[in-house]
Structure formats: structure tokens, C-alpha cells
CSV table of C-alpha atoms and ligand atoms in Angstrom, one decimal:
chain,number,residue,atom,x,y,z
A,509,MET,CA,3.7,23.3,6.5
A,510,ALA,CA,5.2,22.0,3.4
A,511,LYS,CA,3.2,21.9,0.0
A,512,ILE,CA,3.9,21.2,-3.6
A,513,LYS,CA,4.1,23.6,-6.1
A,514,ILE,CA,3.4,22.5,-9.8
A,515,ILE,CA,3.6,24.5,-12.8
A,516,GLY,CA,1.4,22.3,-15.3
A,517,GLY,CA,2.0,21.5,-19.1
A,518,ASN,CA,5.3,19.7,-19.4
A,519,ARG,CA,5.5,16.1,-20.9
A,520,LEU,CA,7.1,13.7,-18.8
A,521,ASN,CA,10.2,12.0,-20.7
A,522,GLY,CA,12.6,9.7,-18.9
A,523,GLU,CA,13.2,6.7,-16.7
A,524,ILE,CA,11.8,6.5,-13.2
A,525,TYR,CA,13.2,3.7,-10.8
A,526,ILE,CA,10.3,2.0,-8.9
A,527,SER,CA,10.7,1.5,-5.4
A,528,GLY,CA,10.0,-1.4,-3.1
A,529,ALA,CA,6.3,-1.6,-2.2
A,530,LYS,CA,4.8,0.2,0.8
A,531,ASN,CA,2.1,-2.5,1.4
A,532,ALA,CA,4.6,-5.4,1.4
A,533,ALA,CA,7.2,-3.6,3.4
A,534,LEU,CA,4.9,-3.0,6.2
A,535,PRO,CA,3.8,-6.8,6.7
A,536,LEU,CA,7.2,-8.0,5.8
A,537,MET,CA,8.7,-6.0,8.8
A,538,ILE,CA,6.1,-7.2,11.2
A,539,ALA,CA,7.0,-10.7,10.2
A,540,SER,CA,9.9,-10.2,12.1
A,541,LEU,CA,8.4,-10.5,15.5
A,542,LEU,CA,7.8,-13.9,14.3
A,543,SER,CA,11.4,-15.1,15.1
A,544,GLU,CA,14.3,-14.4,17.6
A,545,GLU,CA,16.5,-14.3,14.2
A,546,LYS,CA,17.7,-11.5,12.2
A,547,LEU,CA,15.0,-10.6,9.1
A,548,VAL,CA,16.9,-8.9,6.6
A,549,LEU,CA,14.8,-6.8,4.3
A,550,GLU,CA,16.3,-5.5,0.8
A,551,ASN,CA,14.5,-2.7,-1.2
A,552,LEU,CA,12.8,-1.4,1.5
A,553,PRO,CA,11.4,2.3,0.6
A,554,ALA,CA,12.0,5.0,2.6
A,555,LEU,CA,8.4,6.3,3.5
A,556,ALA,CA,6.8,7.9,6.9
A,557,ASP,CA,4.7,4.8,7.2
A,558,VAL,CA,7.9,2.4,7.2
A,559,LYS,CA,9.4,5.1,9.9
A,560,GLN,CA,6.7,5.2,12.1
A,561,LEU,CA,6.1,1.1,11.7
A,562,LYS,CA,10.0,1.1,12.7
A,563,ALA,CA,9.1,3.0,15.9
A,564,ILE,CA,6.7,0.6,16.9
A,565,LEU,CA,9.1,-2.3,16.5
A,566,LYS,CA,11.3,-0.8,18.6
A,567,ASN,CA,8.9,-0.4,21.1
A,568,HIS,CA,8.3,-4.1,21.2
A,569,GLY,CA,12.3,-4.8,21.7
A,570,THR,CA,13.3,-5.2,17.9
A,571,GLN,CA,16.8,-4.0,17.1
A,572,ILE,CA,16.9,-2.3,13.8
A,573,THR,CA,20.2,-1.8,11.5
A,574,GLU,CA,20.4,0.1,8.5
A,575,GLN,CA,23.1,-1.0,5.7
A,576,GLU,CA,25.3,1.5,4.2
A,577,GLN,CA,24.2,2.2,0.7
A,578,ASN,CA,25.8,3.1,-2.4
A,579,PRO,CA,24.2,6.4,-3.8
A,580,LYS,CA,25.6,5.8,-7.0
A,581,ASP,CA,24.1,2.6,-7.6
A,582,GLU,CA,20.4,3.2,-8.7
A,583,SER,CA,19.3,-0.3,-7.7
A,584,SER,CA,20.4,0.4,-4.2
A,585,ILE,CA,18.1,3.0,-3.6
A,586,GLY,CA,15.9,0.8,-1.7
A,587,LYS,CA,17.1,0.5,1.7
A,588,THR,CA,18.5,-2.9,3.1
A,589,VAL,CA,17.4,-3.2,6.9
A,590,SER,CA,17.7,-5.7,9.5
A,591,PHE,CA,15.1,-6.5,12.2
A,592,GLN,CA,16.1,-8.6,15.1
A,593,ALA,CA,13.4,-9.2,17.7
A,594,LYS,CA,15.7,-11.4,20.1
A,595,ILE,CA,13.4,-10.8,22.8
A,596,ILE,CA,9.8,-9.1,22.8
A,597,SER,CA,10.1,-6.6,25.5
A,598,ASP,CA,6.8,-5.3,25.5
A,599,ILE,CA,3.4,-7.2,24.0
A,600,CYS,CA,1.3,-3.5,24.2
A,601,ALA,CA,1.2,-1.6,21.0
A,602,PRO,CA,0.1,1.8,22.2
A,603,TYR,CA,-2.4,4.1,21.0
A,604,GLU,CA,0.2,6.7,20.3
A,605,LEU,CA,2.1,4.6,18.0
A,606,VAL,CA,-0.9,2.5,16.2
A,607,SER,CA,-3.6,5.6,16.1
A,608,GLU,CA,-1.8,6.8,12.8
A,609,MET,CA,-1.7,3.9,10.6
A,610,ARG,CA,-3.9,0.9,10.2
A,611,ALA,CA,-1.5,-1.7,9.2
A,612,SER,CA,0.4,-1.3,12.6
A,613,PHE,CA,-2.7,-3.4,14.1
A,614,TRP,CA,-1.3,-6.2,12.2
A,615,VAL,CA,1.4,-6.8,15.1
A,616,ILE,CA,-1.4,-8.5,16.9
A,617,GLY,CA,-1.0,-12.0,14.9
A,618,PRO,CA,3.0,-12.2,15.6
A,619,LEU,CA,2.7,-10.9,19.2
A,620,LEU,CA,-0.2,-13.5,20.2
A,621,ALA,CA,1.7,-16.2,18.1
A,622,ARG,CA,5.0,-15.8,19.9
A,623,MET,CA,4.2,-14.3,23.3
A,624,GLY,CA,0.8,-16.0,23.6
A,625,GLU,CA,-0.9,-12.5,24.4
A,626,ALA,CA,-0.9,-9.0,22.8
A,627,ARG,CA,-2.3,-5.8,23.9
A,628,VAL,CA,-2.9,-3.5,20.5
A,629,SER,CA,-5.3,-0.5,20.3
A,630,LEU,CA,-7.5,-0.1,17.9
A,631,PRO,CA,-6.3,1.2,14.6
A,632,GLY,CA,-6.4,4.4,12.8
A,633,GLY,CA,-5.1,5.2,9.1
A,634,CYS,CA,-6.5,6.8,6.0
A,635,ALA,CA,-10.2,8.0,6.6
A,636,ILE,CA,-11.7,6.1,3.5
A,637,GLY,CA,-14.2,3.8,5.2
A,638,THR,CA,-15.1,2.5,8.6
A,639,ARG,CA,-12.5,0.0,8.2
A,640,PRO,CA,-13.7,-2.5,11.0
A,641,VAL,CA,-11.4,-5.2,12.5
A,642,ASP,CA,-14.0,-8.0,13.0
A,643,PHE,CA,-12.4,-10.4,10.4
A,644,PHE,CA,-9.0,-10.2,12.5
A,645,LEU,CA,-10.7,-10.9,15.9
A,646,ASP,CA,-12.9,-13.5,14.6
A,647,GLY,CA,-10.0,-15.3,12.9
A,648,LEU,CA,-8.0,-15.4,15.8
A,649,LYS,CA,-10.7,-16.7,17.9
A,650,GLN,CA,-10.8,-19.4,15.5
A,651,LEU,CA,-7.3,-20.1,16.2
A,652,GLY,CA,-8.3,-20.3,20.2
A,653,ALA,CA,-7.7,-17.0,21.3
A,654,LYS,CA,-9.6,-15.1,23.6
A,655,ILE,CA,-10.3,-11.6,22.8
A,656,GLU,CA,-11.4,-8.6,25.0
A,657,ILE,CA,-11.8,-5.2,24.1
A,658,LYS,CA,-11.3,-2.6,26.8
A,659,ASP,CA,-10.3,0.7,26.8
A,660,GLY,CA,-9.7,1.3,23.1
A,661,TYR,CA,-7.4,-1.8,23.1
A,662,VAL,CA,-7.6,-5.3,22.1
A,663,ILE,CA,-6.4,-7.9,24.4
A,664,ALA,CA,-6.0,-11.2,23.2
A,665,LYS,CA,-4.7,-14.4,24.9
A,666,ALA,CA,-3.7,-17.7,23.3
A,667,PRO,CA,-4.7,-21.2,25.1
A,668,LYS,CA,-2.0,-22.5,27.4
A,669,GLY,CA,0.0,-24.6,24.7
A,670,GLY,CA,-0.5,-21.8,22.2
A,671,LEU,CA,-2.7,-21.0,19.2
A,672,VAL,CA,-4.3,-23.6,17.5
A,673,GLY,CA,-4.8,-24.3,13.8
A,674,ASN,CA,-8.0,-24.5,12.1
A,675,ARG,CA,-10.3,-23.3,9.4
A,676,VAL,CA,-10.7,-19.4,9.0
A,677,HIS,CA,-13.2,-18.3,6.6
A,678,PHE,CA,-13.1,-14.5,5.9
A,679,PRO,CA,-16.8,-13.2,4.9
A,680,LYS,CA,-15.1,-11.0,2.5
A,681,ILE,CA,-11.7,-10.6,1.0
A,682,SER,CA,-9.2,-8.5,3.4
A,683,VAL,CA,-5.7,-8.1,2.8
A,684,GLY,CA,-5.0,-7.2,6.5
A,685,ALA,CA,-6.9,-10.0,8.2
A,686,THR,CA,-5.0,-12.5,5.6
A,687,HIS,CA,-1.6,-11.2,6.6
A,688,THR,CA,-2.2,-11.3,10.1
A,689,ILE,CA,-3.9,-14.8,10.3
A,690,MET,CA,-1.4,-16.1,8.3
A,691,MET,CA,1.3,-15.0,10.3
A,692,ALA,CA,-0.4,-16.0,13.1
A,693,ALA,CA,-1.0,-19.3,12.3
A,694,THR,CA,2.8,-20.1,10.9
A,695,LEU,CA,3.4,-20.8,14.9
A,696,ALA,CA,0.1,-22.2,15.7
A,697,ASN,CA,-0.4,-26.3,16.8
A,698,GLY,CA,-1.5,-27.8,13.8
A,699,THR,CA,-2.6,-26.8,10.1
A,700,THR,CA,-4.9,-23.6,9.4
A,701,ILE,CA,-6.6,-23.2,6.3
A,702,ILE,CA,-8.0,-19.6,5.3
A,703,GLU,CA,-10.4,-19.4,2.7
A,704,ASN,CA,-11.6,-16.6,0.8
A,705,ALA,CA,-8.0,-15.4,1.2
A,706,ALA,CA,-6.6,-12.3,-0.4
A,707,ARG,CA,-4.9,-12.8,-3.4
A,708,GLU,CA,-3.1,-9.5,-3.6
A,709,PRO,CA,0.7,-9.7,-4.7
A,710,GLU,CA,1.9,-8.6,-1.3
A,711,VAL,CA,0.3,-11.2,0.7
A,712,GLY,CA,2.4,-13.8,-1.9
A,713,ASP,CA,5.5,-11.5,-1.0
A,714,LEU,CA,5.0,-11.8,2.6
A,715,ALA,CA,4.1,-15.8,2.4
A,716,ASN,CA,7.6,-16.2,0.4
A,717,CYS,CA,9.5,-14.4,3.2
A,718,LEU,CA,7.7,-16.4,5.8
A,719,ILE,CA,8.7,-19.6,3.9
A,720,LYS,CA,12.4,-18.4,3.9
A,721,MET,CA,12.1,-18.2,7.6
A,722,GLY,CA,11.1,-21.8,7.8
A,723,ALA,CA,7.1,-21.7,7.7
A,724,LYS,CA,5.0,-24.1,5.7
A,725,ILE,CA,2.7,-22.5,3.7
A,726,SER,CA,1.0,-23.6,0.2
A,727,GLY,CA,-1.8,-22.1,-1.9
A,728,ILE,CA,0.0,-18.8,-2.6
A,729,GLY,CA,-1.9,-16.8,-5.2
A,730,THR,CA,-5.2,-18.7,-4.5
A,731,HIS,CA,-8.0,-18.0,-2.3
A,732,VAL,CA,-7.3,-21.0,0.0
A,733,LEU,CA,-3.9,-20.9,1.9
A,734,THR,CA,-2.8,-23.9,3.9
A,735,ILE,CA,-0.6,-23.2,7.1
A,736,GLU,CA,1.2,-26.1,8.8
A,737,GLY,CA,2.3,-24.6,11.9
A,738,VAL,CA,6.0,-24.9,13.1
A,739,LYS,CA,7.7,-24.5,16.5
A,740,LYS,CA,9.9,-21.7,15.4
A,741,LEU,CA,10.9,-19.7,12.6
A,742,HIS,CA,14.3,-18.6,11.8
A,743,GLY,CA,16.2,-15.6,10.2
A,744,ALA,CA,15.9,-15.0,6.5
A,745,THR,CA,17.0,-12.4,3.8
A,746,HIS,CA,14.2,-11.3,1.5
A,747,ARG,CA,13.6,-8.6,-1.2
A,748,THR,CA,10.4,-6.4,-1.0
A,749,LEU,CA,8.4,-6.4,-4.0
A,750,PRO,CA,8.2,-3.4,-6.5
A,751,ASP,CA,5.3,-1.2,-5.9
A,752,ARG,CA,2.4,-1.7,-8.1
A,753,ILE,CA,0.3,1.1,-7.2
A,754,GLU,CA,3.5,3.4,-7.6
A,755,THR,CA,4.2,2.0,-11.0
A,756,GLY,CA,0.5,2.9,-11.9
A,757,THR,CA,0.4,6.2,-10.4
A,758,TYR,CA,3.5,7.0,-12.5
A,759,ALA,CA,2.0,5.3,-15.7
A,760,MET,CA,-1.1,7.5,-15.2
A,761,ALA,CA,1.1,10.5,-14.9
A,762,VAL,CA,2.4,9.9,-18.5
A,763,ALA,CA,-0.7,9.0,-19.6
A,764,MET,CA,-1.7,12.4,-18.5
A,765,THR,CA,1.0,14.7,-19.6
A,766,GLY,CA,2.1,12.9,-22.6
A,767,GLY,CA,5.6,11.7,-23.2
A,768,GLU,CA,7.5,8.6,-22.6
A,769,VAL,CA,8.8,6.8,-19.6
A,770,LEU,CA,10.2,3.7,-18.7
A,771,LEU,CA,9.3,2.8,-15.3
A,772,LYS,CA,12.1,0.5,-14.0
A,773,ASN,CA,12.6,-2.5,-11.6
A,774,THR,CA,8.9,-3.1,-12.0
A,775,ASN,CA,6.9,-6.1,-13.2
A,776,ALA,CA,3.6,-5.5,-15.6
A,777,LYS,CA,2.1,-8.7,-14.2
A,778,LEU,CA,1.8,-6.7,-10.6
A,779,LEU,CA,-1.1,-4.6,-12.3
A,780,GLN,CA,-2.3,-5.9,-15.5
A,781,SER,CA,-5.8,-5.0,-15.1
A,782,ALA,CA,-4.9,-1.4,-14.6
A,783,LEU,CA,-2.6,-1.4,-17.8
A,784,ASP,CA,-5.2,-3.1,-19.7
A,785,ILE,CA,-7.6,-0.2,-18.8
A,786,LEU,CA,-5.3,2.3,-20.1
A,787,ILE,CA,-4.4,0.5,-23.5
A,788,LYS,CA,-8.1,0.7,-23.9
A,789,ALA,CA,-7.9,4.5,-23.1
A,790,GLY,CA,-5.3,4.8,-25.7
A,791,VAL,CA,-2.1,4.7,-23.7
A,792,GLU,CA,1.0,2.8,-25.4
A,793,ILE,CA,2.3,0.3,-23.0
A,794,SER,CA,5.3,-2.4,-23.5
A,795,GLU,CA,7.0,-4.6,-21.1
A,796,GLU,CA,10.6,-4.6,-21.2
A,797,LYS,CA,13.2,-6.9,-19.5
A,798,ASN,CA,13.1,-5.2,-16.1
A,799,GLY,CA,10.3,-2.5,-16.8
A,800,ILE,CA,7.0,-1.0,-18.4
A,801,ARG,CA,7.5,1.5,-21.1
A,802,VAL,CA,4.7,4.2,-21.2
A,803,LYS,CA,4.1,6.1,-24.3
A,804,ALA,CA,1.4,8.7,-24.8
A,805,ASN,CA,0.7,11.7,-26.7
A,806,GLY,CA,-1.0,14.0,-24.1
A,807,ALA,CA,-4.5,14.5,-25.8
A,808,GLY,CA,-7.5,13.6,-24.1
A,809,LEU,CA,-7.8,9.6,-23.9
A,810,ARG,CA,-11.0,7.6,-24.6
A,811,PRO,CA,-13.0,7.1,-21.6
A,812,VAL,CA,-13.1,3.9,-20.3
A,813,ASP,CA,-15.1,2.7,-17.2
A,814,VAL,CA,-13.6,1.0,-14.4
A,815,GLU,CA,-14.7,-0.8,-11.0
A,816,THR,CA,-12.3,-1.2,-8.1
A,817,GLN,CA,-11.8,-5.0,-7.5
A,818,GLU,CA,-9.5,-7.4,-5.6
A,819,PHE,CA,-6.5,-8.3,-7.1
A,820,PRO,CA,-6.2,-9.2,-9.8
A,821,GLY,CA,-9.2,-6.6,-10.7
A,822,PHE,CA,-8.3,-2.8,-11.0
A,823,PRO,CA,-7.1,-1.9,-7.5
A,824,THR,CA,-8.8,0.5,-5.5
A,825,ASP,CA,-5.6,2.1,-4.8
A,826,LEU,CA,-5.4,3.4,-8.2
A,827,GLN,CA,-9.0,4.8,-8.4
A,828,ALA,CA,-8.1,8.3,-7.6
A,829,GLN,CA,-5.1,8.5,-9.8
A,830,TYR,CA,-7.6,6.9,-12.7
A,831,MET,CA,-10.3,9.5,-11.9
A,832,ALA,CA,-7.6,12.4,-12.6
A,833,LEU,CA,-6.9,11.0,-16.0
A,834,MET,CA,-10.4,10.8,-16.8
A,835,ILE,CA,-11.0,14.5,-16.3
A,836,ARG,CA,-9.5,15.3,-19.4
A,837,SER,CA,-11.0,12.0,-21.6
A,838,ALA,CA,-12.9,12.8,-24.5
A,839,GLY,CA,-16.2,11.5,-23.1
A,840,VAL,CA,-18.0,10.3,-19.9
A,841,ALA,CA,-16.3,7.4,-18.0
A,842,ASN,CA,-18.1,5.5,-14.5
A,843,ILE,CA,-15.7,4.9,-11.8
A,844,LYS,CA,-17.3,2.6,-9.3
A,845,GLU,CA,-15.8,1.8,-6.0
A,846,THR,CA,-16.7,-1.4,-4.4
A,847,ILE,CA,-14.0,-1.8,-1.9
A,848,PHE,CA,-14.2,1.4,0.5
A,849,GLU,CA,-17.6,3.4,0.9
A,850,ASN,CA,-15.9,6.6,1.4
A,851,ARG,CA,-13.0,6.9,-1.3
A,852,PHE,CA,-14.4,9.8,-3.0
A,853,MET,CA,-13.0,12.4,-1.1
A,854,HIS,CA,-10.7,13.7,-4.0
A,855,VAL,CA,-13.6,14.6,-5.8
A,856,ALA,CA,-14.3,17.8,-4.3
A,857,GLU,CA,-10.8,18.6,-4.7
A,858,LEU,CA,-10.3,17.5,-8.3
A,859,ALA,CA,-13.6,19.9,-8.9
A,860,ARG,CA,-11.3,22.9,-8.0
A,861,PHE,CA,-9.2,22.2,-11.4
A,862,GLY,CA,-12.3,22.8,-13.4
A,863,ALA,CA,-13.6,18.6,-13.2
A,864,ASP,CA,-16.9,17.5,-14.1
A,865,ILE,CA,-17.8,14.8,-11.6
A,866,LYS,CA,-20.7,13.8,-10.1
A,867,VAL,CA,-21.3,11.0,-7.3
A,868,ASP,CA,-24.2,8.6,-7.0
A,869,GLY,CA,-23.6,6.2,-4.0
A,870,GLN,CA,-20.6,4.0,-5.3
A,871,VAL,CA,-20.3,5.4,-8.6
A,872,ALA,CA,-18.5,8.9,-9.9
A,873,THR,CA,-19.3,10.1,-13.5
A,874,VAL,CA,-16.4,11.9,-14.6
A,875,SER,CA,-17.4,13.8,-17.8
A,876,GLY,CA,-13.9,15.2,-19.8
A,877,VAL,CA,-13.2,19.1,-20.1
A,878,PRO,CA,-10.6,19.8,-22.6
A,879,GLN,CA,-8.6,22.1,-20.1
A,880,LEU,CA,-7.9,22.1,-16.5
A,881,ARG,CA,-6.8,25.0,-14.5
A,882,GLY,CA,-4.3,25.1,-11.7
A,883,ALA,CA,-5.7,25.3,-8.2
A,884,GLN,CA,-5.0,25.2,-4.4
A,885,VAL,CA,-5.8,22.1,-3.4
A,886,MET,CA,-5.6,19.6,-0.2
A,887,ALA,CA,-4.5,16.4,0.3
A,888,THR,CA,-7.1,14.2,2.0
A,889,ASP,CA,-5.4,10.6,2.1
A,890,LEU,CA,-2.4,9.0,0.4
A,891,ARG,CA,-3.7,8.1,-3.2
A,892,ALA,CA,-6.1,11.0,-3.4
A,893,SER,CA,-3.2,13.3,-2.8
A,894,VAL,CA,-1.3,12.0,-5.8
A,895,SER,CA,-4.2,12.3,-7.8
A,896,LEU,CA,-4.1,16.2,-7.2
A,897,VAL,CA,-0.6,16.2,-8.3
A,898,ILE,CA,-1.5,14.1,-11.6
A,899,ALA,CA,-4.0,16.7,-12.0
A,900,GLY,CA,-1.7,19.4,-11.5
A,901,LEU,CA,0.8,18.3,-14.2
A,902,VAL,CA,-1.4,19.5,-16.9
A,903,ALA,CA,-3.2,22.0,-15.3
A,904,LYS,CA,-2.9,25.5,-17.1
A,905,GLY,CA,-0.9,27.6,-14.5
A,906,GLU,CA,0.1,27.2,-10.6
A,907,THR,CA,-1.0,24.3,-8.6
A,908,THR,CA,-0.3,23.9,-4.9
A,909,VAL,CA,-1.1,20.9,-2.9
A,910,SER,CA,-1.4,20.9,0.8
A,911,ARG,CA,-1.0,18.8,3.8
A,912,ILE,CA,1.1,16.6,1.8
A,913,TYR,CA,2.2,14.5,4.7
A,914,HIS,CA,-0.3,12.3,3.1
A,915,LEU,CA,2.0,11.9,-0.1
A,916,ASP,CA,5.3,11.1,2.1
A,917,ARG,CA,3.3,8.1,3.8
A,918,GLY,CA,3.4,6.2,0.2
A,919,PHE,CA,5.6,7.9,-2.3
A,920,GLU,CA,9.2,7.9,-2.3
A,921,ASN,CA,11.0,11.0,-3.9
A,922,LEU,CA,7.9,11.9,-5.7
A,923,GLU,CA,8.9,15.3,-6.6
A,924,GLU,CA,12.4,14.3,-7.6
A,925,LYS,CA,11.4,11.2,-9.8
A,926,LEU,CA,8.6,13.4,-11.7
A,927,LYS,CA,11.3,16.4,-11.8
A,928,ARG,CA,13.8,14.0,-13.6
A,929,CYS,CA,11.5,13.6,-15.9
A,930,GLY,CA,10.8,17.0,-16.8
A,931,ALA,CA,8.0,18.2,-14.7
A,932,GLN,CA,8.0,21.3,-12.9
A,933,ILE,CA,7.3,20.4,-9.3
A,934,GLU,CA,8.9,21.5,-6.0
A,935,ARG,CA,8.4,21.4,-2.2
A,936,VAL,CA,8.0,24.7,-0.6
A,937,ASN,CA,7.7,26.1,3.2
A,938,ASP,CA,4.9,28.3,3.9
B,1406,LIG,C1,-4.9,-2.9,2.4
B,1406,LIG,O1,-5.6,-2.1,3.5
B,1406,LIG,C2,-4.0,-1.9,1.9
B,1406,LIG,N1,-3.3,-1.4,3.0
B,1406,LIG,C3,-5.0,-0.7,1.4
B,1406,LIG,O2,-3.9,0.4,0.9
B,1406,LIG,C4,-5.9,-1.3,0.4
B,1406,LIG,O3,-6.4,0.1,-0.1
B,1406,LIG,C5,-6.5,-2.1,0.7
B,1406,LIG,O4,-5.6,-3.3,1.2
B,1406,LIG,C6,-7.3,-3.0,-0.2
B,1406,LIG,O5,-6.7,-3.7,-1.3
B,1406,LIG,C7,-1.9,-1.8,3.3
B,1406,LIG,O6,-1.8,-2.9,2.8
B,1406,LIG,C8,-1.0,-1.4,4.2
B,1406,LIG,P1,-8.8,-4.6,3.5
B,1406,LIG,P2,-6.5,-2.9,4.5
B,1406,LIG,O7,-8.8,-5.4,4.8
B,1406,LIG,O8,-5.9,-4.5,4.6
B,1406,LIG,C9,-13.3,-4.4,4.9
B,1406,LIG,C10,-3.1,2.4,0.7
B,1406,LIG,O9,-3.6,3.3,0.3
B,1406,LIG,N2,-13.1,-5.3,6.4
B,1406,LIG,O10,-8.4,-5.5,2.7
B,1406,LIG,O11,-6.8,-2.3,5.5
B,1406,LIG,C11,-12.7,-3.4,5.2
B,1406,LIG,O12,-13.7,-2.2,5.8
B,1406,LIG,C12,-3.7,1.5,1.4
B,1406,LIG,O13,-1.7,2.0,0.5
B,1406,LIG,C13,-13.8,-5.4,7.3
B,1406,LIG,O14,-15.1,-5.2,7.0
B,1406,LIG,O15,-7.8,-3.5,3.7
B,1406,LIG,C14,-13.0,-2.6,3.3
B,1406,LIG,O16,-13.7,-2.6,3.1
B,1406,LIG,C15,-5.4,2.2,1.8
B,1406,LIG,N3,-13.4,-6.1,8.4
B,1406,LIG,C16,-12.7,-4.5,2.9
B,1406,LIG,O17,-12.7,-5.4,3.7
B,1406,LIG,C17,-12.2,-6.2,8.8
B,1406,LIG,O18,-12.2,-6.8,9.7
B,1406,LIG,C18,-11.1,-4.5,3.0
B,1406,LIG,O19,-10.1,-4.2,3.4
B,1406,LIG,C19,-11.3,-6.0,7.8
B,1406,LIG,C20,-11.4,-5.3,6.4
């Protein structure tokens, strides 16, 4: 099994090209099921989750073609890939394919809207909470679908004439349920109003792509989305949004080690709340034309309390990385996780570096220590695993991170990007 080995103590200096966002790429790829024409997606990151979703889409009959890249052109690092589901050959998304990634469940929206039926295995994904699918099922029922759960599968059937637009109110903000109901509603008869919709930039990215495909959507960036159903969607070309979580992760890595790095092909507006917290903690951050410059002196930062929130608040997907940063702060920081009920699994692993963290319910209290020691640690989920890398970058001596398949789900060329900025990091096989 591959591991990541890090010798801590080097500053990060240079440039890092931010990839297309995993969490935008996945729903965009799924949207290709809504049309028989070609959807061309630019800036797709090469990640395990993207590969897994390609397998799922192929199983439904999607033809996938990768365009040649110019390896010398940095801006073409992200791949251009076309997806064409001329026909949907199978309306079933089987357990073997869906169980590894929660987002694959979202195919239920387009399949149901276009084919009138879908059979999709209940999802899997990172073990960060119970993550039910009740909002999806209630939302689809509001659009007229009949839902049955049998043998671990959701079997959904639309009324004879297709889904029917309606008001859908989510009891709590859900990114995935917003994506799914929005996609389903694009082909429904009449108008759907989604209330308490997620405002995450990835939802806006999907909406903009759907509009290019002929959908009628308004209210992007607000909590109320209005979707007027159309008969058909057509082909389009769309560039995937930069990854705000990757951006924030590298910003925190620089804040941790000290140094100066330009994060290219990204945009501060995508993660302003996280950048504001870093500035409060003492990191220098400036916006540039096509990126963000991050500068820090590598000394312990000021402790700043954080509470995870839906967008535009501090993202839960940066909570573990921020906790790693606060391990060396000059004081005590409280980190409250409000989105998922079990997203502190990195605490036990961070303790191996000598961190002082106490968890009480939703709150982790991090008391800064001056020096971390290298350790053997284990990745427990995607974002948790990168928090261990961040700690390893400053820890004295050698750190090995095992179970790094979690990292490969969401960070493209992680070791390469860090190595180019001066980190001593490599992938080793046992
Ligand atoms: C998306 O997950 C992201 N995944 C997550 O990133 C991210 O952490 C999360 O949104 C919150 O920002 C992708 O985009 C692929 P939710 P999603 O539905 O859509 C509850 C990563 O590391 N809920 O917004 O699955 C749920 O349990 C991943 O890249 C219900 O109760 O999250 C949670 O407490 C991890 N019933 C809350 O809503 C439902 O039917 C928000 O979850 C649906 C959700």
C-alpha cells in the first residue's frame, strides 16, 4: 500500500496551480445525463472520484472522450473531457459503483427526469456522519415521483407525463439535494421553486452549466432557485470552477510552514470567510489578477475561533486543515463543527504529532504547542488526510501517512505541487 513520507521543516515558496473543483466536477459530469447531446467539460481534475464517476456514467451508456492536452501549457493541466449520453442504456446505478462515493447517488435526479425511472443504490462516501438521503427523496416526491426502497436500492418512478414542477423546501441546507432537485426540475413540466437551497459556488457552477444547456434557472447565489422546466436540454461547453477547498488547503499549508506562495487560477471570492480567518490569525493574503498570494513567517499564529457554516461561511471541508494549523498557535482556539456530526476523526491522528486537542460534542479546543514531532499517522477521510500532511510539513523528523487513497479522491498531484515549492514529500510503496 502506498504511503506519503514527509520530512518536516521546509518553508513553502513558489507557485501552485489550483485544479478544477472536485465538488463542481462531479455534478457537472452527472448533468451530462440530462441531454442526448455532448457536454464538454474543461478543467476537470484527474482524481479518483472523477474516475469512479466516469465508470458510473459509462454504465448508464455515456460515451466519454478525453481531449489531447499540451503538457507544457500549465493552464491545460485540467483535462477537457466530453460526455455524451445519446441513449441511457441502463437506469440502474449499482451498489458496487455507488457505494464508494456519495455524490454518485445524485444521478437519480437526471435519470428520473429524462427516463421517468431510476434504480440507484443507497450511497456511501466519507464516514463523517450518518448522511441520510431524506431531503432528496422528499424533494423528488414533491415533483410527483413514487419512491420505494428495496434491498438497499431507491426505486423512483415519475408520473406518466414526467416530473411535475412544484415548491420544494429543504429543512436544512444540503448541497447534494440542491444539485439533484435542480437537475431533475430542468426537465419537469412547469416551474419548481427550491427554498432553502444551498448557495455554494459549486451549485452556481452547475446552474450556469445547465443554463448553457438550455435550462431556465434564476436565483443563482441565493437561497431560492426557480427552475422553469423545458422539454429538452442540448450540448454545451463549460469550464469547471477552481477548487476553493484545494486553494484553502494550500493557503493553510503556507500559513503553517511559512514562506510565500502564489496560488494560481483561483479566486478569493470563493473562500473569503476562510481567508479572513487566516488574516486574523496573522497570515498576509493579497489578491492578484488570477490568483491569491499567501505569505507567512512560519511562527505560531494567533488563535482564532472558527465555526463551520454553509457558504459563504467557513467551509466544513477546511475544518481539519484549520485544526492542524491551530495546533501550533500561540494560545487556545475553539473549532465548532456544525455541518456533520462526526467530523473530528483527525483529532486522534493529530494527537500523534503532540497536539493538545480536547473534543466536547461539536467543539474541539486546540491548545497550541510550540513544536510538533513527526509521526506515523493514518488518513481517515479526504480532508482529514490532508490535515495530517499539513502537520507533517512542520513536524520535526519523519512523518508517514498511510491509507492515502483518501487523498487521491480529492487532491490532484499533491506531492508534486508541494515538492515544487520546497517540501520534502514523496509517495513510497511498502
Ligand atoms: C457536499 O456533500 C460535499 N460533497 C461535501 O464535501 C461537503 O462537506 C458538504 O457538501 C457540505 O458542504 C460534494 O460536493 C461531492 P450536504 P453533501 O447534503 O452534498 C444533512 C468533501 O470532502 N442531510 O450539504 O453530501 C447531512 O447529513 C465532501 O469533498 C440530511 O440530513 O452534503 C449534513 O449534515 C465531504 N439529509 C448536511 O445535511 C439529506 O437528505 C449537509 O450535507 C441530505 C443531507
